[in-house]
CSV table of C-alpha atoms (C1' of nucleotides) in Angstrom, one decimal:
chain,number,residue,atom,x,y,z
A,24,MET,CA,92.1,62.2,127.1
A,25,ALA,CA,91.7,63.3,130.7
A,26,ALA,CA,90.3,66.5,129.2
A,27,LEU,CA,87.7,64.5,127.4
A,28,ARG,CA,86.7,62.7,130.5
A,29,GLU,CA,86.4,66.0,132.3
A,30,TYR,CA,84.3,67.7,129.5
A,31,VAL,CA,82.0,64.7,129.4
A,32,ALA,CA,81.4,64.6,133.1
A,33,LYS,CA,80.9,68.4,133.3
A,34,ASN,CA,78.2,68.3,130.6
A,35,GLY,CA,76.2,65.4,131.9
A,36,LEU,CA,77.4,63.2,129.0
A,37,LYS,CA,78.6,59.6,129.2
A,38,PHE,CA,82.1,58.2,128.8
A,39,THR,CA,81.6,55.2,126.7
A,40,LYS,CA,84.2,52.7,125.5
A,41,GLN,CA,83.6,53.7,122.0
A,42,ARG,CA,84.4,57.3,122.8
A,43,GLU,CA,87.5,56.2,124.7
A,44,LEU,CA,88.7,54.0,121.8
A,45,ILE,CA,88.0,56.6,119.1
A,46,ALA,CA,89.8,59.3,121.0
A,47,GLU,CA,92.7,57.0,121.7
A,48,VAL,CA,93.1,56.1,118.1
A,49,PHE,CA,92.7,59.7,117.1
A,50,PHE,CA,95.4,61.0,119.4
A,51,LYS,CA,97.7,58.1,118.6
A,52,GLY,CA,97.3,58.7,114.9
A,53,ALA,CA,99.5,61.1,113.0
A,54,GLY,CA,96.7,63.6,112.4
A,55,HIS,CA,95.0,64.4,109.1
A,56,LEU,CA,92.7,61.4,109.5
A,57,SER,CA,89.3,61.2,108.0
A,58,ALA,CA,86.3,59.6,109.7
A,59,GLU,CA,86.6,56.6,107.4
A,60,GLU,CA,90.3,56.2,108.2
A,61,LEU,CA,89.6,56.5,111.9
A,62,LEU,CA,86.9,53.9,111.6
A,63,GLU,CA,89.2,51.5,109.9
A,64,ARG,CA,91.8,51.8,112.7
A,65,VAL,CA,89.1,51.7,115.4
A,66,ARG,CA,87.7,48.5,114.0
A,67,GLU,CA,91.0,46.7,114.4
A,68,GLN,CA,90.2,46.9,118.1
A,69,ASP,CA,86.4,46.8,118.1
A,70,SER,CA,84.8,45.7,114.9
A,71,GLN,CA,81.3,46.7,116.0
A,72,VAL,CA,81.9,50.5,116.1
A,73,SER,CA,79.9,52.4,113.5
A,74,LEU,CA,80.8,55.2,111.3
A,75,ALA,CA,78.1,57.4,112.8
A,76,THR,CA,79.7,57.1,116.2
A,77,VAL,CA,83.0,58.1,114.8
A,78,TYR,CA,81.4,61.3,113.3
A,79,ARG,CA,79.6,61.9,116.5
A,80,THR,CA,82.7,61.5,118.6
A,81,MET,CA,84.8,63.7,116.3
A,82,LYS,CA,82.2,66.4,116.7
A,83,LEU,CA,82.4,66.0,120.4
A,84,LEU,CA,86.2,66.3,120.4
A,85,THR,CA,85.8,69.4,118.2
A,86,ASP,CA,83.4,70.9,120.7
A,87,CYS,CA,85.8,70.4,123.6
A,88,GLY,CA,88.6,71.9,121.6
A,89,LEU,CA,90.6,68.7,121.3
A,90,ALA,CA,90.3,68.3,117.6
A,91,ASN,CA,90.0,70.6,114.6
A,92,PRO,CA,88.3,69.6,111.4
A,93,HIS,CA,89.8,70.7,108.1
A,94,ARG,CA,88.6,70.6,104.6
A,95,PHE,CA,91.5,70.9,102.4
A,96,GLY,CA,91.3,70.0,98.7
A,97,GLU,CA,89.8,66.6,99.3
A,98,ARG,CA,86.4,65.2,99.4
A,99,GLN,CA,86.6,64.3,103.0
A,100,THR,CA,86.9,66.2,106.2
A,101,VAL,CA,90.1,65.4,108.1
A,102,TYR,CA,90.7,65.9,111.8
A,103,GLU,CA,93.8,67.1,113.5
A,104,PRO,CA,94.6,67.2,117.2
A,105,SER,CA,94.5,70.7,118.5
A,106,GLU,CA,97.7,72.6,118.6
A,107,THR,CA,99.2,73.4,121.9
A,108,GLY,CA,101.1,76.4,120.6
A,109,GLU,CA,104.6,74.9,120.6
A,110,GLU,CA,103.8,72.5,117.9
A,111,HIS,CA,102.1,74.9,115.6
A,112,HIS,CA,102.4,74.4,111.9
A,113,ASP,CA,100.8,75.5,108.7
A,114,HIS,CA,99.7,73.5,105.6
A,115,ILE,CA,100.5,73.2,102.0
A,116,ILE,CA,98.2,71.2,99.9
A,117,CYS,CA,98.5,69.7,96.4
A,118,GLN,CA,95.3,70.3,94.5
A,119,ASP,CA,96.0,67.3,92.2
A,120,CYS,CA,96.8,64.5,94.6
A,121,GLY,CA,95.4,66.0,97.7
A,122,ARG,CA,98.5,65.3,99.8
A,123,ILE,CA,98.9,67.7,102.7
A,124,PHE,CA,102.4,68.8,103.8
A,125,GLU,CA,103.1,70.6,107.1
A,126,PHE,CA,105.6,73.3,107.5
A,127,PHE,CA,106.7,75.9,110.0
A,128,ASP,CA,108.7,79.0,109.2
A,129,GLU,CA,109.9,81.2,111.9
A,130,ARG,CA,110.2,84.2,109.6
A,131,VAL,CA,106.5,84.0,108.8
A,132,GLU,CA,105.7,83.9,112.5
A,133,ARG,CA,107.7,87.1,113.1
A,134,ILE,CA,106.3,88.9,110.1
A,135,GLN,CA,102.8,88.1,111.3
A,136,ASP,CA,103.5,89.8,114.7
A,137,GLU,CA,104.9,92.8,112.9
A,138,VAL,CA,101.9,93.1,110.6
A,139,ALA,CA,99.6,92.8,113.5
A,140,ALA,CA,101.4,95.5,115.4
A,141,ARG,CA,101.3,97.7,112.4
A,142,HIS,CA,97.5,97.5,112.4
A,143,GLY,CA,97.3,97.9,116.1
A,144,LEU,CA,96.4,94.4,117.0
A,145,GLU,CA,97.8,91.8,119.3
A,146,LEU,CA,97.9,88.4,117.6
A,147,THR,CA,96.1,85.5,119.1
A,148,SER,CA,96.2,82.9,116.4
A,149,HIS,CA,96.4,82.5,112.7
A,150,ARG,CA,95.8,80.2,109.8
A,151,MET,CA,97.8,79.8,106.7
A,152,GLU,CA,97.2,77.4,103.9
A,153,LEU,CA,99.1,77.2,100.6
A,154,TYR,CA,97.6,75.6,97.6
A,155,GLY,CA,99.6,74.3,94.7
A,156,ARG,CA,100.4,71.4,92.5
A,157,CYS,CA,103.1,68.9,92.9
A,158,VAL,CA,105.7,69.1,90.2
A,159,ARG,CA,104.9,66.3,87.7
A,160,ALA,CA,107.3,63.7,89.0
A,161,ASN,CA,106.3,63.9,92.6
A,162,CYS,CA,102.5,63.9,92.2
A,163,GLU,CA,100.6,60.7,93.1
A,164,ASN,CA,97.6,61.6,91.0
A,165,LYS,CA,98.4,64.0,88.2
A,166,LYS,CA,95.2,64.4,86.2
A,167,ASN,CA,96.4,65.0,82.7
B,12,MET,CA,87.7,85.6,79.3
B,13,ALA,CA,90.0,85.9,76.3
B,14,ALA,CA,92.2,83.5,78.1
B,15,LEU,CA,89.3,81.0,78.2
B,16,ARG,CA,88.6,81.4,74.5
B,17,GLU,CA,92.2,80.8,73.8
B,18,TYR,CA,92.5,77.7,76.0
B,19,VAL,CA,89.3,76.3,74.5
B,20,ALA,CA,90.5,76.8,71.0
B,21,LYS,CA,94.0,75.5,71.7
B,22,ASN,CA,92.6,72.3,73.1
B,23,GLY,CA,90.0,71.5,70.4
B,24,LEU,CA,87.1,72.3,72.8
B,25,LYS,CA,84.1,74.4,72.1
B,26,PHE,CA,83.2,77.8,73.3
B,27,THR,CA,79.6,77.5,74.1
B,28,LYS,CA,77.2,80.2,75.3
B,29,GLN,CA,76.9,78.4,78.6
B,30,ARG,CA,80.6,78.5,79.2
B,31,GLU,CA,80.7,82.1,78.2
B,32,LEU,CA,77.8,83.0,80.6
B,33,ILE,CA,79.1,81.0,83.5
B,34,ALA,CA,82.6,82.5,83.2
B,35,GLU,CA,81.1,86.0,82.9
B,36,VAL,CA,79.0,85.5,86.0
B,37,PHE,CA,82.0,84.0,87.8
B,38,PHE,CA,84.4,86.8,87.1
B,39,LYS,CA,81.8,89.5,87.8
B,40,GLY,CA,81.0,87.9,91.1
B,41,ALA,CA,83.0,88.8,94.2
B,42,GLY,CA,84.6,85.4,94.5
B,43,HIS,CA,83.9,82.7,97.0
B,44,LEU,CA,80.9,81.4,95.1
B,45,SER,CA,79.7,77.8,95.2
B,46,ALA,CA,78.4,75.9,92.2
B,47,GLU,CA,74.9,76.3,93.5
B,48,GLU,CA,75.3,80.1,93.9
B,49,LEU,CA,76.8,80.4,90.5
B,50,LEU,CA,73.9,78.5,89.0
B,51,GLU,CA,71.4,80.8,90.7
B,52,ARG,CA,73.0,83.8,89.2
B,53,VAL,CA,73.5,82.2,85.8
B,54,ARG,CA,69.9,81.2,85.6
B,55,GLU,CA,68.8,84.8,86.0
B,56,GLN,CA,70.1,85.1,82.4
B,57,ASP,CA,69.5,81.6,81.1
B,58,SER,CA,67.1,79.5,83.1
B,59,GLN,CA,68.0,76.3,81.2
B,60,VAL,CA,71.6,75.9,82.3
B,61,SER,CA,72.2,72.8,84.5
B,62,LEU,CA,74.2,72.4,87.6
B,63,ALA,CA,76.3,69.7,85.9
B,64,THR,CA,77.4,72.3,83.4
B,65,VAL,CA,78.4,74.7,86.1
B,66,TYR,CA,80.5,72.0,87.7
B,67,ARG,CA,82.0,71.1,84.4
B,68,THR,CA,82.8,74.7,83.5
B,69,MET,CA,84.3,75.4,86.9
B,70,LYS,CA,86.6,72.4,86.4
B,71,LEU,CA,87.5,73.8,83.0
B,72,LEU,CA,88.3,77.2,84.5
B,73,THR,CA,90.3,75.5,87.1
B,74,ASP,CA,92.3,73.6,84.5
B,75,CYS,CA,93.1,76.7,82.6
B,76,GLY,CA,94.3,78.3,85.8
B,77,LEU,CA,91.5,80.9,85.9
B,78,ALA,CA,89.8,79.7,89.0
B,79,ASN,CA,90.7,78.0,92.2
B,80,PRO,CA,88.4,75.8,94.2
B,81,HIS,CA,88.6,76.0,97.9
B,82,ARG,CA,87.0,74.1,100.7
B,83,PHE,CA,87.0,76.3,103.8
B,84,GLY,CA,84.9,75.4,106.7
B,85,GLU,CA,81.8,75.0,104.7
B,86,ARG,CA,80.1,72.0,103.1
B,87,GLN,CA,80.5,73.2,99.6
B,88,THR,CA,83.4,73.9,97.4
B,89,VAL,CA,83.7,77.6,96.6
B,90,TYR,CA,85.6,79.0,93.6
B,91,GLU,CA,87.7,82.1,93.5
B,92,PRO,CA,89.2,83.9,90.5
B,93,SER,CA,92.9,83.2,90.3
B,94,GLU,CA,94.9,85.9,91.9
B,95,THR,CA,97.0,88.0,89.6
B,96,GLY,CA,99.6,88.9,92.3
B,97,GLU,CA,98.9,92.7,92.3
B,98,GLU,CA,95.5,92.6,93.7
B,99,HIS,CA,96.2,89.9,96.2
B,100,HIS,CA,95.9,90.6,99.9
B,101,ASP,CA,95.5,88.7,103.2
B,102,HIS,CA,93.3,89.4,106.2
B,103,ILE,CA,93.8,90.3,109.8
B,104,ILE,CA,90.7,90.2,111.9
B,105,CYS,CA,90.0,91.7,115.4
B,106,GLN,CA,88.1,89.1,117.4
B,107,ASP,CA,86.7,91.8,119.7
B,108,CYS,CA,85.3,94.4,117.2
B,109,GLY,CA,85.2,92.1,114.2
B,110,ARG,CA,86.9,94.6,111.9
B,111,ILE,CA,88.8,93.0,109.1
B,112,PHE,CA,92.0,94.7,107.8
B,113,GLU,CA,93.7,93.8,104.6
B,114,PHE,CA,97.4,93.6,104.2
B,115,PHE,CA,100.0,92.6,101.8
B,116,ASP,CA,103.6,91.7,102.6
B,117,GLU,CA,106.0,90.9,99.9
B,118,ARG,CA,108.3,89.0,102.2
B,119,VAL,CA,105.5,86.6,103.0
B,120,GLU,CA,104.8,86.0,99.4
B,121,ARG,CA,108.4,85.2,98.7
B,122,ILE,CA,108.7,82.8,101.7
B,123,GLN,CA,105.5,81.1,100.5
B,124,ASP,CA,107.1,80.3,97.1
B,125,GLU,CA,110.2,79.1,98.8
B,126,VAL,CA,108.2,76.8,101.1
B,127,ALA,CA,106.3,75.5,98.2
B,128,ALA,CA,109.4,74.8,96.2
B,129,ARG,CA,110.9,73.0,99.2
B,130,HIS,CA,108.0,70.6,99.2
B,131,GLY,CA,108.0,70.2,95.4
B,132,LEU,CA,104.9,72.2,94.7
B,133,GLU,CA,104.1,75.0,92.4
B,134,LEU,CA,101.9,77.5,94.2
B,135,THR,CA,98.5,78.4,92.8
B,136,SER,CA,97.0,80.3,95.7
B,137,HIS,CA,97.0,80.7,99.4
B,138,ARG,CA,95.0,81.9,102.3
B,139,MET,CA,96.4,83.6,105.3
B,140,GLU,CA,94.3,84.9,108.2
B,141,LEU,CA,95.6,86.5,111.3
B,142,TYR,CA,93.3,86.7,114.3
B,143,GLY,CA,94.0,89.1,117.1
B,144,ARG,CA,92.6,91.9,119.3
B,145,CYS,CA,92.9,95.6,118.7
B,146,VAL,CA,94.9,97.4,121.4
B,147,ARG,CA,92.4,99.1,123.7
B,148,ALA,CA,92.4,102.6,122.3
B,149,ASN,CA,91.8,101.5,118.7
B,150,CYS,CA,89.1,99.0,119.3
B,151,GLU,CA,85.5,99.9,118.5
B,152,ASN,CA,84.1,97.2,120.7
B,153,LYS,CA,86.5,96.1,123.4
B,154,LYS,CA,84.6,93.6,125.5
B,155,ASN,CA,86.6,93.6,128.7
C,24,DA,C1',79.8,66.0,59.2
C,25,DT,C1',82.3,65.6,63.4
C,26,DT,C1',82.7,65.5,67.8
C,27,DA,C1',82.5,68.1,72.1
C,28,DA,C1',79.0,70.0,75.3
C,29,DT,C1',74.6,69.9,77.4
C,30,DG,C1',70.6,68.5,80.3
C,31,DC,C1',68.6,65.2,82.7
C,32,DA,C1',68.4,61.6,85.8
C,33,DA,C1',70.9,58.3,88.1
C,34,DA,C1',74.9,57.2,90.7
C,35,DA,C1',78.6,57.9,93.9
C,36,DG,C1',80.4,59.7,98.0
C,37,DT,C1',80.3,62.1,102.5
C,38,DT,C1',77.9,63.4,106.6
C,39,DT,C1',73.7,63.5,109.3
C,40,DT,C1',69.6,61.7,111.5
C,41,DG,C1',65.5,58.9,113.3
C,42,DC,C1',64.6,55.2,116.0
C,43,DA,C1',64.7,51.0,118.7
C,44,DT,C1',67.9,49.2,121.8
C,45,DC,C1',71.9,49.2,124.9
C,46,DG,C1',75.0,50.8,128.6
C,47,DT,C1',76.6,54.5,131.9
C,48,DT,C1',75.4,57.1,135.4
D,13,DA,C1',65.5,53.7,136.6
D,14,DA,C1',66.7,57.5,133.7
D,15,DC,C1',68.5,59.1,129.8
D,16,DG,C1',72.4,59.7,126.8
D,17,DA,C1',75.0,56.8,123.3
D,18,DT,C1',75.1,53.3,119.8
D,19,DG,C1',74.3,50.7,115.5
D,20,DC,C1',71.7,50.4,111.6
D,21,DA,C1',69.4,52.0,107.8
D,22,DA,C1',67.6,55.8,105.6
D,23,DA,C1',68.0,60.5,104.5
D,24,DA,C1',70.3,64.7,103.1
D,25,DC,C1',73.7,66.9,100.5
D,26,DT,C1',77.4,67.7,97.3
D,27,DT,C1',79.6,66.3,93.2
D,28,DT,C1',80.2,63.1,89.2
D,29,DT,C1',78.8,60.3,85.3
D,30,DG,C1',76.2,57.8,81.5
D,31,DC,C1',73.5,58.7,77.7
D,32,DA,C1',70.6,60.5,74.2
D,33,DT,C1',70.4,64.9,72.1
D,34,DT,C1',72.1,69.5,70.7
D,35,DA,C1',75.2,72.7,68.9
D,36,DA,C1',80.0,74.5,67.8
D,37,DT,C1',83.6,73.7,64.8
DNA sequence: ATTAATGCAAAAGTTTTGCATCGTT
DNA sequence: AACGATGCAAAACTTTTGCATTAAT
């Protein structure tokens, strides 16, 4: 939030109440929110905000490194607050119902370091996405 | 290809020359092809094929488990032939020199299945990318 | 002969953009 | 006052669908 203010100031941009509100809603939210979902929540507080502004603000947040857009299986782009290292997690996505689960596995993290070392690299970051299908009973949208 | 014929027969569908051509082009291609790109290649052989048919065929291939749709960073969905396990690999990328190394680690594969099961999903594919930097001596383009 | 598949065009859905106006600096 | 941001509507794109026609079974 402060980081956004800073970035905006540093780049000759303007800190509007829409940006403030959208950022606030975004950071308060549990992550994985689409522009449409963000708009809905934003409009609870200011019904005049437009979808275009949400998109423009999310692009801004992405540019300052505060948000990361993801396109998993779904139609829409969802945005996630940037990870601060501690809170890192990976994703597992159901291709039928589109739900996204998060997971963290310490063993994977260790193996990654080992693999990197084996290839003579020092790891800076990584990305791991598992795609699958909910077993029948659990899936919210089994297609057949 | 034979698998497609089988699936089609088993489900009372029809094995059309469009489906045959699209599947052929898809499997020949190096993966990561969008519907638009597939259409372009398909039309080199049959200029009458429509984009709708490409989409419909890719959905069919997805349903029989021969293709997997992915939405990475891009606008469009890209399709990848299903991995057969043996030939699967992940990537580790040096952010300095840009070299991409491939690796495969059986432990990671096992953990992935375990994680998927824990969340009630059956894994169809995954993507894992490690980003790092070559240690000085190895790097072809160390920047600092 | 049946009935699924195709091509086309229209529709649906998501994201971007042009422009007049508004609000921050 | 200057100029970036906003809201709106339209445009741009990707993907899906309705329908008359074609083709595989």
